[in-house]
Structures are given as C-alpha cells and as structure tokens.
PDB file of C-alpha atoms in Angstrom:
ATOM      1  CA  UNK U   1       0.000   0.000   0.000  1.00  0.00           C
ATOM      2  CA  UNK U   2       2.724   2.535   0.626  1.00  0.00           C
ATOM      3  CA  UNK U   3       4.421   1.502  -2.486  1.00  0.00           C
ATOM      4  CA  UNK U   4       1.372   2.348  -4.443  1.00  0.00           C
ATOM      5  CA  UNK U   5       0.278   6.127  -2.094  1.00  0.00           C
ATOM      6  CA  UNK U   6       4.664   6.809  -3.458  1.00  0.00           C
ATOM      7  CA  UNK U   7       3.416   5.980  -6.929  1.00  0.00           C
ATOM      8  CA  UNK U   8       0.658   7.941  -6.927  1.00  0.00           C
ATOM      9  CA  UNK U   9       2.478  11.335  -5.395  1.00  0.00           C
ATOM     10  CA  UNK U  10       5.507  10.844  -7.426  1.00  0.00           C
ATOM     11  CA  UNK U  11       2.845  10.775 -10.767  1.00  0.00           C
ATOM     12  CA  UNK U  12       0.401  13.504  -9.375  1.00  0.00           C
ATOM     13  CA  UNK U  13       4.307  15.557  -8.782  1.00  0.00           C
ATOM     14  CA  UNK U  14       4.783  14.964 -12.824  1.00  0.00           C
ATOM     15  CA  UNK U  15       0.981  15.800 -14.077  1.00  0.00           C
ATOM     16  CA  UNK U  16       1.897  19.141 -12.020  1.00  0.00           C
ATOM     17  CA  UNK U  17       4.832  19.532 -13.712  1.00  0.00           C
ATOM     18  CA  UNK U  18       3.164  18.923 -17.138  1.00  0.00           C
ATOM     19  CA  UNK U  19       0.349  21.119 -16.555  1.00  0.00           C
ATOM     20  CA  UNK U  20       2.821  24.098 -15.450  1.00  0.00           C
ATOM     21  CA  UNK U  21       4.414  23.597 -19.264  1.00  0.00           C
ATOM     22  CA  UNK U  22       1.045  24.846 -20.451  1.00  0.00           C
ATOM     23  CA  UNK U  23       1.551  28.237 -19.046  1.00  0.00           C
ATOM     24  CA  UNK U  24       4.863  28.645 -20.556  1.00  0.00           C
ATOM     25  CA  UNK U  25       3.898  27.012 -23.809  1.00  0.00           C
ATOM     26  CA  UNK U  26      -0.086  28.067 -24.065  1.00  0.00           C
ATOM     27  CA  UNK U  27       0.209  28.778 -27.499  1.00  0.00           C
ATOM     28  CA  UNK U  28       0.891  24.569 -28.213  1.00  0.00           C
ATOM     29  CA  UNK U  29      -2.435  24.478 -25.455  1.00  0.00           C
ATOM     30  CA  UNK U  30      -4.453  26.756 -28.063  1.00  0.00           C
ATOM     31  CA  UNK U  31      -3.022  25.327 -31.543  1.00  0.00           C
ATOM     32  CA  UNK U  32      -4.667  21.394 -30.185  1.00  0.00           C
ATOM     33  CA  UNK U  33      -7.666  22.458 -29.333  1.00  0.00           C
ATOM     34  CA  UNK U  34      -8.293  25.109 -32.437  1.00  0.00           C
ATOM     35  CA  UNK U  35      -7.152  22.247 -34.863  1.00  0.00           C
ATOM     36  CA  UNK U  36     -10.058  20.044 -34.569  1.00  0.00           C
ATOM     37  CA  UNK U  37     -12.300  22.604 -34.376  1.00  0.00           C
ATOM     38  CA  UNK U  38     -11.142  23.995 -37.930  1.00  0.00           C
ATOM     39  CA  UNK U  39     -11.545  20.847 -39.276  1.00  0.00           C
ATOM     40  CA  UNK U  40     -15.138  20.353 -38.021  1.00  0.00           C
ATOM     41  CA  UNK U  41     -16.060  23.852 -39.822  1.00  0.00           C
ATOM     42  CA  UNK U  42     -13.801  22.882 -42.855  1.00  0.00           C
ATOM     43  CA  UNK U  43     -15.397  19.560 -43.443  1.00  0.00           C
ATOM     44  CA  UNK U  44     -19.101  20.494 -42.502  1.00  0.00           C
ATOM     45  CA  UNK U  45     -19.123  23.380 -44.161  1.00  0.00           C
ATOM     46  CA  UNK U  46     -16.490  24.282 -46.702  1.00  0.00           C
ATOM     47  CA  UNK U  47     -15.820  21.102 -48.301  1.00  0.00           C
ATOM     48  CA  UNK U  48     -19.315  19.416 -47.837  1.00  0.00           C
ATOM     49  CA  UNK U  49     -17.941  15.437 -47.462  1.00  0.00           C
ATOM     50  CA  UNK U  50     -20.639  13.128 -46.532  1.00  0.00           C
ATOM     51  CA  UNK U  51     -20.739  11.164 -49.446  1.00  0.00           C
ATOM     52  CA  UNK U  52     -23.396   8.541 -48.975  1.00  0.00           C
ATOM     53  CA  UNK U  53     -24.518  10.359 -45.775  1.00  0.00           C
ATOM     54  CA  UNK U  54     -28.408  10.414 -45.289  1.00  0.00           C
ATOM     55  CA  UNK U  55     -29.803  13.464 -42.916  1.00  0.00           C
ATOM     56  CA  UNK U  56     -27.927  15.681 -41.271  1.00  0.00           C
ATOM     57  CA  UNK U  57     -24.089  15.725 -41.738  1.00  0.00           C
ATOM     58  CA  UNK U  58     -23.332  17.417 -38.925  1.00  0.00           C
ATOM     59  CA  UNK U  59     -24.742  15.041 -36.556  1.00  0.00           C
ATOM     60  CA  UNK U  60     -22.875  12.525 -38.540  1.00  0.00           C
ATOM     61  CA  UNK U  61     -19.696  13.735 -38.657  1.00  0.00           C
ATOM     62  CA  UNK U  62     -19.594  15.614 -34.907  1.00  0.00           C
ATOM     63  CA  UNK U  63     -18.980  11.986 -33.208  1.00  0.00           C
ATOM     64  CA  UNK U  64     -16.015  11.140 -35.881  1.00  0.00           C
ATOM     65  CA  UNK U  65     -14.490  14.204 -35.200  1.00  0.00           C
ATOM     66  CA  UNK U  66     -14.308  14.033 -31.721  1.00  0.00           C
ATOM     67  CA  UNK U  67     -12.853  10.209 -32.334  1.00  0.00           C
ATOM     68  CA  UNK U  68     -10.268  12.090 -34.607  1.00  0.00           C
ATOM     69  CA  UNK U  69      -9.035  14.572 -32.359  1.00  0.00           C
ATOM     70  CA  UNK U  70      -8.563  11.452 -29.844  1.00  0.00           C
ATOM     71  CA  UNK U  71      -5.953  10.636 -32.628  1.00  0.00           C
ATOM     72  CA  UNK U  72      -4.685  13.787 -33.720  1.00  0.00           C
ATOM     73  CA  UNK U  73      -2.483  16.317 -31.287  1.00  0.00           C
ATOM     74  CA  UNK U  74      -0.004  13.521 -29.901  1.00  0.00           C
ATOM     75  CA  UNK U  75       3.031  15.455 -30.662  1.00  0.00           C
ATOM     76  CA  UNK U  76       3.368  17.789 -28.536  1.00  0.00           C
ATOM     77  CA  UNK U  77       3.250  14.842 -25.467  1.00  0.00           C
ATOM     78  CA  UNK U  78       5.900  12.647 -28.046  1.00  0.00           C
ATOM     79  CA  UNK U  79       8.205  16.062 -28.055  1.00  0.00           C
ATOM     80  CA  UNK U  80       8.077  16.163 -24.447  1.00  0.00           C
ATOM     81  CA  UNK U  81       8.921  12.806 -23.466  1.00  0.00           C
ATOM     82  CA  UNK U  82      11.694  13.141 -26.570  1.00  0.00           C
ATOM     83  CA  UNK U  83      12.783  16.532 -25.023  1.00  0.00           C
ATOM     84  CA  UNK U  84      13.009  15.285 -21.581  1.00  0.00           C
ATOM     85  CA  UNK U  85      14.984  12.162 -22.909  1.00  0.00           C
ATOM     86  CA  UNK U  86      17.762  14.736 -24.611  1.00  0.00           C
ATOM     87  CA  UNK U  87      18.143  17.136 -21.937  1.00  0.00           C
ATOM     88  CA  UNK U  88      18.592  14.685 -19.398  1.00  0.00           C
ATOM     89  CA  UNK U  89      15.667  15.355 -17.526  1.00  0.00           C
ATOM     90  CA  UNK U  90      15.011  12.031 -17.199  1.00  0.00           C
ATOM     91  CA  UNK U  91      18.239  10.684 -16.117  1.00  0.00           C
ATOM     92  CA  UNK U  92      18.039  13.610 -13.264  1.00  0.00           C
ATOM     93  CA  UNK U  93      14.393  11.746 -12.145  1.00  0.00           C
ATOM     94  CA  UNK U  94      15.402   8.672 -12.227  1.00  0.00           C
ATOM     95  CA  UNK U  95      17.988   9.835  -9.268  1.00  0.00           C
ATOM     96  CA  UNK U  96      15.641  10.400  -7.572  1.00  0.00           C
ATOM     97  CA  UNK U  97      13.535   8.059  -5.111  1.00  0.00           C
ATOM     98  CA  UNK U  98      10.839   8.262  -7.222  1.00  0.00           C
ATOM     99  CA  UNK U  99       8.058   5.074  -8.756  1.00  0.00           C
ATOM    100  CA  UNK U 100       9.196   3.647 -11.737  1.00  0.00           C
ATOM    101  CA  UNK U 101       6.990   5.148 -14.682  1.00  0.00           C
ATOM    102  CA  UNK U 102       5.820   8.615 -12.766  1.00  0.00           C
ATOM    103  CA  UNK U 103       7.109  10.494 -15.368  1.00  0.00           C
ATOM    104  CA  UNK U 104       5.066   9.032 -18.003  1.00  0.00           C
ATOM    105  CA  UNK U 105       2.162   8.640 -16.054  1.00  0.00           C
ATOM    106  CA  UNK U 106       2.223  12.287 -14.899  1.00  0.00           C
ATOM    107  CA  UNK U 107       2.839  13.424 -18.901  1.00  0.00           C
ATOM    108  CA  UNK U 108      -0.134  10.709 -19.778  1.00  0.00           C
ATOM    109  CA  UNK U 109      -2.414  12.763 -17.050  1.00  0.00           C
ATOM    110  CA  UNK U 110      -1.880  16.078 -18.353  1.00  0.00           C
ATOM    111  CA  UNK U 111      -2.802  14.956 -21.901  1.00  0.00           C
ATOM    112  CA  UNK U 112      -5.523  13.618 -20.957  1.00  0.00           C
ATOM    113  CA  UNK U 113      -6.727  16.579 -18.872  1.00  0.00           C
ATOM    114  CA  UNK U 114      -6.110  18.233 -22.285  1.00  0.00           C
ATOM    115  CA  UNK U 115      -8.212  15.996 -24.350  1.00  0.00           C
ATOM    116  CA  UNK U 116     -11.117  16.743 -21.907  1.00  0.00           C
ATOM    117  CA  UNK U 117     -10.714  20.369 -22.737  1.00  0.00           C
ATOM    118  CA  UNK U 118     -10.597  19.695 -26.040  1.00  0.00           C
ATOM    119  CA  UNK U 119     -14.189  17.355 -26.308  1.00  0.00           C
ATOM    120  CA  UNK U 120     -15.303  20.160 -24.250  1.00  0.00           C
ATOM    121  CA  UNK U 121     -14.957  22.953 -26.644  1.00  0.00           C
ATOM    122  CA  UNK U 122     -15.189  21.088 -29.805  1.00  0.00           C
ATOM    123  CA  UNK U 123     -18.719  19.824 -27.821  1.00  0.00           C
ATOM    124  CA  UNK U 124     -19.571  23.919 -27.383  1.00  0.00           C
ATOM    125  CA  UNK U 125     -18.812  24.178 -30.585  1.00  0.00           C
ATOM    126  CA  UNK U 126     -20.672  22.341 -32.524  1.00  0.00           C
ATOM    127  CA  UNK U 127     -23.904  22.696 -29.881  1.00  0.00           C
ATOM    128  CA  UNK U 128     -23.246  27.104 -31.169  1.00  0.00           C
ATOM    129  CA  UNK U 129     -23.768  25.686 -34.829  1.00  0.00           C
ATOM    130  CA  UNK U 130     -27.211  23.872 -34.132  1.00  0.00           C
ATOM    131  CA  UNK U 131     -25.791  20.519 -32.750  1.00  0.00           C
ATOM    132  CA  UNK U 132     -28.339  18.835 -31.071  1.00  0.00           C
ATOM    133  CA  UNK U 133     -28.454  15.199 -29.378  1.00  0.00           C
ATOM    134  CA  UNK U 134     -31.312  13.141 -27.661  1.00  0.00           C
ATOM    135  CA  UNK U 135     -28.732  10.623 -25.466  1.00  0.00           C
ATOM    136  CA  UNK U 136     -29.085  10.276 -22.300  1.00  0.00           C
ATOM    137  CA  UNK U 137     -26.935  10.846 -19.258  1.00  0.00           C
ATOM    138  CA  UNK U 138     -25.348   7.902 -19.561  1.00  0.00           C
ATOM    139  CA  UNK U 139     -25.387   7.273 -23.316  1.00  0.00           C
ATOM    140  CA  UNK U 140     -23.764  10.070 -23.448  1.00  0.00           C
ATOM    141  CA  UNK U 141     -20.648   9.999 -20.272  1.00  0.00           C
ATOM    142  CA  UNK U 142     -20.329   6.844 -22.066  1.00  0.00           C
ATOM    143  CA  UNK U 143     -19.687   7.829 -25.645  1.00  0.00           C
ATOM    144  CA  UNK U 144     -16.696  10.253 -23.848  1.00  0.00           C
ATOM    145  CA  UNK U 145     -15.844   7.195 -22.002  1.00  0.00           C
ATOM    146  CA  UNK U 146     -15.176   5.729 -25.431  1.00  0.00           C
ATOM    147  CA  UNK U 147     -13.224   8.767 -26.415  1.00  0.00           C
ATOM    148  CA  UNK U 148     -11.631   9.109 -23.975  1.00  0.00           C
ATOM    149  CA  UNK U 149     -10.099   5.410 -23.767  1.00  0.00           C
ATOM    150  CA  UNK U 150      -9.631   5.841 -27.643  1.00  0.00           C
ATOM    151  CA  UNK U 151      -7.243   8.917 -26.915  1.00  0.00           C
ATOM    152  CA  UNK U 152      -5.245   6.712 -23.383  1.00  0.00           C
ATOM    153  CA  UNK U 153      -4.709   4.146 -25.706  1.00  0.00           C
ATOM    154  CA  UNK U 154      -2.940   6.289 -28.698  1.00  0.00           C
ATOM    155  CA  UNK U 155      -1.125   8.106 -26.461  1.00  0.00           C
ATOM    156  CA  UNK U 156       0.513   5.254 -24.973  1.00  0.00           C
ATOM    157  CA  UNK U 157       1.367   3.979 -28.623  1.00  0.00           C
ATOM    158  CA  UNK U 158       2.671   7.823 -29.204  1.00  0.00           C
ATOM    159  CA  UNK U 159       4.939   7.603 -25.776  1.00  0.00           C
ATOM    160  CA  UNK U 160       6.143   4.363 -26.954  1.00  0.00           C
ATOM    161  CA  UNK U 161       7.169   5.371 -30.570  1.00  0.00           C
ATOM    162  CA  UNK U 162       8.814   8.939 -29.062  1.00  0.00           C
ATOM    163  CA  UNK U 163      10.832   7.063 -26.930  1.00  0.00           C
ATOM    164  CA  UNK U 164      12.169   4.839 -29.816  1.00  0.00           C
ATOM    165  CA  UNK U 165      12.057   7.936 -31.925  1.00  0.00           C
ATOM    166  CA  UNK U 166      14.395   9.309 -29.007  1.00  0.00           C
ATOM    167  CA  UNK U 167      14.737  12.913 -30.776  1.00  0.00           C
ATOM    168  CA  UNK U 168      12.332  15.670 -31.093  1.00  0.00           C
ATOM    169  CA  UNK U 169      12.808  16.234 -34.863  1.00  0.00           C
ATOM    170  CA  UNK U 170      11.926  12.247 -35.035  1.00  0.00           C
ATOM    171  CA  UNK U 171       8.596  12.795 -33.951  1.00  0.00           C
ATOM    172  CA  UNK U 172       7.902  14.827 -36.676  1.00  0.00           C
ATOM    173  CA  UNK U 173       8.103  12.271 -39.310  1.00  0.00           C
ATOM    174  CA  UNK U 174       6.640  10.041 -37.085  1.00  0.00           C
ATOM    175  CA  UNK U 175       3.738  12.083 -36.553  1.00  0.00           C
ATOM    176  CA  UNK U 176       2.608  12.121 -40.160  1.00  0.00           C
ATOM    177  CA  UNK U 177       1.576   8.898 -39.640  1.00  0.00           C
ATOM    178  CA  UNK U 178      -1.437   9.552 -37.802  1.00  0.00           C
ATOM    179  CA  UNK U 179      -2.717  11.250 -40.728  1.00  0.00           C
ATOM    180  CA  UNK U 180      -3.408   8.092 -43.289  1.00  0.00           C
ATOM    181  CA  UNK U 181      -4.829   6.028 -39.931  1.00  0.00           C
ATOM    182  CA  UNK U 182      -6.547   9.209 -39.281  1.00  0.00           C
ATOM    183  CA  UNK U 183      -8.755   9.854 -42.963  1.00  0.00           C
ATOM    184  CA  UNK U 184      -8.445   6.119 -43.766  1.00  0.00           C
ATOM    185  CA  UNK U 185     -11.467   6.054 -41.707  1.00  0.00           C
ATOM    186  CA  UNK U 186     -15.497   6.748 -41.469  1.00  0.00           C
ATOM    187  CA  UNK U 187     -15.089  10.046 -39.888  1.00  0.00           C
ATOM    188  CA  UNK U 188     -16.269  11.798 -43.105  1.00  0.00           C
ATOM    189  CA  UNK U 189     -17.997   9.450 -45.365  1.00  0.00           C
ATOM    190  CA  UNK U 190     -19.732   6.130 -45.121  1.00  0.00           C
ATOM    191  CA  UNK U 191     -17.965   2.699 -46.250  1.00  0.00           C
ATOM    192  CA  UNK U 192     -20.454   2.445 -48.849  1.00  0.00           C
ATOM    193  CA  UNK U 193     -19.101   4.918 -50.845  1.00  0.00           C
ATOM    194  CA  UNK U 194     -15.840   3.967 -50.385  1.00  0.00           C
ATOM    195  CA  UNK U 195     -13.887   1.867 -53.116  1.00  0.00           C
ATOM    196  CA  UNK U 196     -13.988  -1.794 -52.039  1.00  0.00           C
ATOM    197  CA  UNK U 197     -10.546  -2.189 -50.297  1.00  0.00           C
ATOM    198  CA  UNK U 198     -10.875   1.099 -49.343  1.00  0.00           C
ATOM    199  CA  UNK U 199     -14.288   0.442 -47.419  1.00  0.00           C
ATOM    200  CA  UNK U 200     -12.276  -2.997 -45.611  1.00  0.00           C
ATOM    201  CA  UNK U 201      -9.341  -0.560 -44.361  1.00  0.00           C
ATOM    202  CA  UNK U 202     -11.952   2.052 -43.450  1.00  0.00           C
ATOM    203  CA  UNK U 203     -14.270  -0.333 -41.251  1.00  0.00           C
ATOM    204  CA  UNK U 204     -11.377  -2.216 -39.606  1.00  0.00           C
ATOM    205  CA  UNK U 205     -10.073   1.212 -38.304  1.00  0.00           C
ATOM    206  CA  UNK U 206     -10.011   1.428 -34.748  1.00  0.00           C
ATOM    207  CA  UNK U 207     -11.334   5.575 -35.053  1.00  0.00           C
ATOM    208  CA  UNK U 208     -13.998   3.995 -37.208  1.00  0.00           C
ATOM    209  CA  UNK U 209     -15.185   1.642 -34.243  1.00  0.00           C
ATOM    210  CA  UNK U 210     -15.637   4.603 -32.339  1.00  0.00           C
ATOM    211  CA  UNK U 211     -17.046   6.956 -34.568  1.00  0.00           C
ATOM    212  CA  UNK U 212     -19.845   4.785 -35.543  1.00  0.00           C
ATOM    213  CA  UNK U 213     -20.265   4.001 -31.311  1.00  0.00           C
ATOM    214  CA  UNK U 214     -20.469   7.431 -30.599  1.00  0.00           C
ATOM    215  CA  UNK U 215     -23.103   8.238 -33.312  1.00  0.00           C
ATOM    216  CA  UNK U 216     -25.013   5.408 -32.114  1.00  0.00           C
ATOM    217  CA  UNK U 217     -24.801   6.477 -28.243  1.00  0.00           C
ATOM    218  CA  UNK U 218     -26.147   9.868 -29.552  1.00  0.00           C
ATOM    219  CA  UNK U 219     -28.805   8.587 -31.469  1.00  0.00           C
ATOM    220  CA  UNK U 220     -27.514   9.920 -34.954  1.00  0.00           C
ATOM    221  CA  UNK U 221     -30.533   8.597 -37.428  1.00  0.00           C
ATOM    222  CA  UNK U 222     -29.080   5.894 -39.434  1.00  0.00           C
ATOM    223  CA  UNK U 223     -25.955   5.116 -37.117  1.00  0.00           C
ATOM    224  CA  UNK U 224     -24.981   1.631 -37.296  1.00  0.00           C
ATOM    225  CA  UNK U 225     -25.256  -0.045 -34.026  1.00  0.00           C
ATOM    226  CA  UNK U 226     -23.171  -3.472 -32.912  1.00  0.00           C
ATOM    227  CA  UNK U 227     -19.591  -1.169 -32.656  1.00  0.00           C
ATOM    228  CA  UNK U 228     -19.270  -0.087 -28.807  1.00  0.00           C
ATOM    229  CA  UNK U 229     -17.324  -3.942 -27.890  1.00  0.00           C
ATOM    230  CA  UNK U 230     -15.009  -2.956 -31.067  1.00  0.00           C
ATOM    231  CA  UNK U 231     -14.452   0.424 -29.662  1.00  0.00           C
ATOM    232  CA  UNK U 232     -13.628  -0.714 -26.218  1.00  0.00           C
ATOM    233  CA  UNK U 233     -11.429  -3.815 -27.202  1.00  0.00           C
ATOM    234  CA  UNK U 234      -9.394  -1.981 -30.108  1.00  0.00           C
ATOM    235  CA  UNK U 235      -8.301   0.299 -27.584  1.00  0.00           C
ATOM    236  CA  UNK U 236      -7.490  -2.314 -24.734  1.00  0.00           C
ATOM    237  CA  UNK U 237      -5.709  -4.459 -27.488  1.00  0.00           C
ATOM    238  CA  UNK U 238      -3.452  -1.589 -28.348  1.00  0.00           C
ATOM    239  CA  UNK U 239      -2.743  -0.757 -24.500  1.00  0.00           C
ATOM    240  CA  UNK U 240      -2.097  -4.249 -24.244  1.00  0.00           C
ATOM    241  CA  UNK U 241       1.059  -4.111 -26.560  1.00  0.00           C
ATOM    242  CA  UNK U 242       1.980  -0.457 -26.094  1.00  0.00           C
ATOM    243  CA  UNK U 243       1.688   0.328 -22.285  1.00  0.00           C
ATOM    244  CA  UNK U 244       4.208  -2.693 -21.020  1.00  0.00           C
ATOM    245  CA  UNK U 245       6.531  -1.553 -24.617  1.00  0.00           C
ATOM    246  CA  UNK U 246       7.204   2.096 -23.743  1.00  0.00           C
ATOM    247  CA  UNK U 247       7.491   1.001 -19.582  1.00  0.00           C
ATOM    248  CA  UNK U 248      10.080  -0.948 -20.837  1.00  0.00           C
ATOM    249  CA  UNK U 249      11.855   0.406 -22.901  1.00  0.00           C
ATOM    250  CA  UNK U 250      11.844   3.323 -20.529  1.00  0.00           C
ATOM    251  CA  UNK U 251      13.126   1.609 -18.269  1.00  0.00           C
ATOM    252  CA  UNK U 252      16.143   0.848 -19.929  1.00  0.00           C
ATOM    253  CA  UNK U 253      16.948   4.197 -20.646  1.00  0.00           C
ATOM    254  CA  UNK U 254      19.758   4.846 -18.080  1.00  0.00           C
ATOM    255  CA  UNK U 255      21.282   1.080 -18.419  1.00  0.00           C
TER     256      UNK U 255
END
C-alpha cells in the first residue's frame, strides 16, 4: 500500500509539472484544441464530405471528429517525453527516489486533462452551430468514455514510438503517420461509398469503431449499431502491446 500512495504522489508531482508547461507554452495548449475545431467547420461546411450520408451531416460527422481529435495532437506529449529524454531530464528523475513510470504517467495525465478540454470545446462548438443530441446521461458519459479510452490508448502507442524515436525532430516524421490512420477512416464518409478495399481498411479502423459508437450512443438517425465492444477492445488491445513496450523500454533508458 505505501508503495502504491509513493506511486501515486511521485505521478500527481509529474501531471503538475506537465500542466505548469502549459503556461509557458499556451500557445501549443491553443493550436490542439483550435485544430479540430477547424476541421469540423472545414469539413461540414467548406468542403461538404458526406458522401453517402443520409440526414444531417453534422450530426454525422460531430462523433467522428471528436474520435479524430482522440488521434490527432499527440506530438506535442511525443516532443516532451523526446525533449526530456535529450536534456537529461530524465536521467536527473530517475535519481531520484521516485516510482518507476511517474514520469510518463504524470505526462499521460496532463494529456488527458487536455483531451477533456478539447471534447469540451469542440462539444460547445458544434452545440453554437445547431448541434443537437437526444442521449441520455449515460449514453452520453459513455460515448466520452469511449473517447476518452480511444485517446489513453494512442497516447501510450505515441509515448512508446517517441521514446524509440528518441529525438524531437523524429517525432515529426513520425507524426505524419497519424494522418493516413486518421482519414483512412469513417469520420467523413460512409464505407459504402468507399472503393472496395478502401471500405475494408476504413471499417477495420479502430477511429472507425468509435465513430460509428459514438453516433449510435447519440442517437444519430441511421448510425450503425453493434460497434461499442469494437471500440472498447481496439483500444485495450493496443494498451495491451503499447503500455508494457514504452514502460520498458523506458526503463532501460539509463542502463
């Protein structure tokens, strides 16, 4: 029990120090949670998208935005861990009597603090533009329970590739890789209108899985319904393999 109340400190200690980043760096703060809120107006309303969509493409595409931004914004955590790596930040913590991990953890807790913000306003912003949704209370804390375990489990797969990345101008490259995963999806259009292998790729997607449990949790007319055990176990599967990974390999860092 002790072991565990040091754990938790020594993490709460590093979600501190994340969080005091923000008011040094608020300008990183304000770029992830204006992006996704560009593309909702770009998408909905410049573009148009929704090919095979029937009713209202807002309410369609609202729930696989949100399950895109879950995806989208992990730099600026993989820079962090990458920076902290470099600078020898790290080495300086793991000095110190401190848990095993409480770095990450602490730099996982602040993202996630920021992903909240970010439903929040993306949320607020589509509600100013007519957004409306019959769910319930719990239909809908559990379609940003979905989210939200969407956006734990790619940040633990971002952690893990940062560290192997192990320099900041790494993650760059390894950041456009979120963007095929990202579109390769049914955030904007149905699989029906999709070219055959196309449609397979897009309804295998993990952010697809959620999308379409999301819109069905919100009572989009039309949504497919079937996808909320998909949407939990995609997310567990890839915590499964990344979580232990970047522990690991963090671990090893000062050996």
């Amino acid at each position: 029990m002790t072991s565990t109340v040091y754990a938790l400190t020594d993490s709460w200690t590093m979600t501190r120090r994340e969080l005091a980043r923000w008011g040094r760096q608020p300008a990183a703060v304000v770029v992830n949670l204006v992006f996704p809120v560009m593309l909702l107006l770009m998408f909905g309303y410049l573009i148009g998208g929704g090919r095979g969509v029937s009713g209202d493409y807002l309410g369609y595409l609202l729930p696989g935005m949100l399950a895109l931004s879950m995806a989208f914004g992990l730099e600026g955590t993989m820079i962090a861990v990458t920076q902290d790596m470099n600078k020898g930040v790290v080495d300086r913590f793991r000095s110190m009597p401190m848990a095993d991990g409480a770095v990450l953890v602490g730099r996982s807790a602040a993202d996630m603090l920021q992903s909240v913000l970010g439903l929040v306003v993306l949320l607020g912003v589509a509600a100013a533009l007519g957004w409306r949704t019959d769910a319930g209370p719990g239909a809908f804390l559990g379609a940003l329970g979905l989210l939200l375990l969407l956006r734990f489990a790619m940040l633990w797969v971002g952690i893990h590739l940062a560290l192997v990345a192990g320099r900041p101008d790494m993650v760059q490259a390894v950041q456009i890789l979120v963007w095929p995963f990202g579109f390769l999806s049914t955030v904007f259009a149905v699989p029906e209108s999709m070219p055959g292998w196309l449609a397979t790729v897009a309804r295998w997607n993990p952010i697809s899985h959620t999308a379409a449990a999301v819109r069905d949790l919100f009572g989009v007319p039309g949504a497919e319904s079937g996808h909320a055990g998909a949407a939990v176990l995609w997310p567990l599967a890839l915590l499964a393999v990344f979580f232990p990974l970047a522990v690991r390999r963090f671990a090893r860092l000062s050996r």
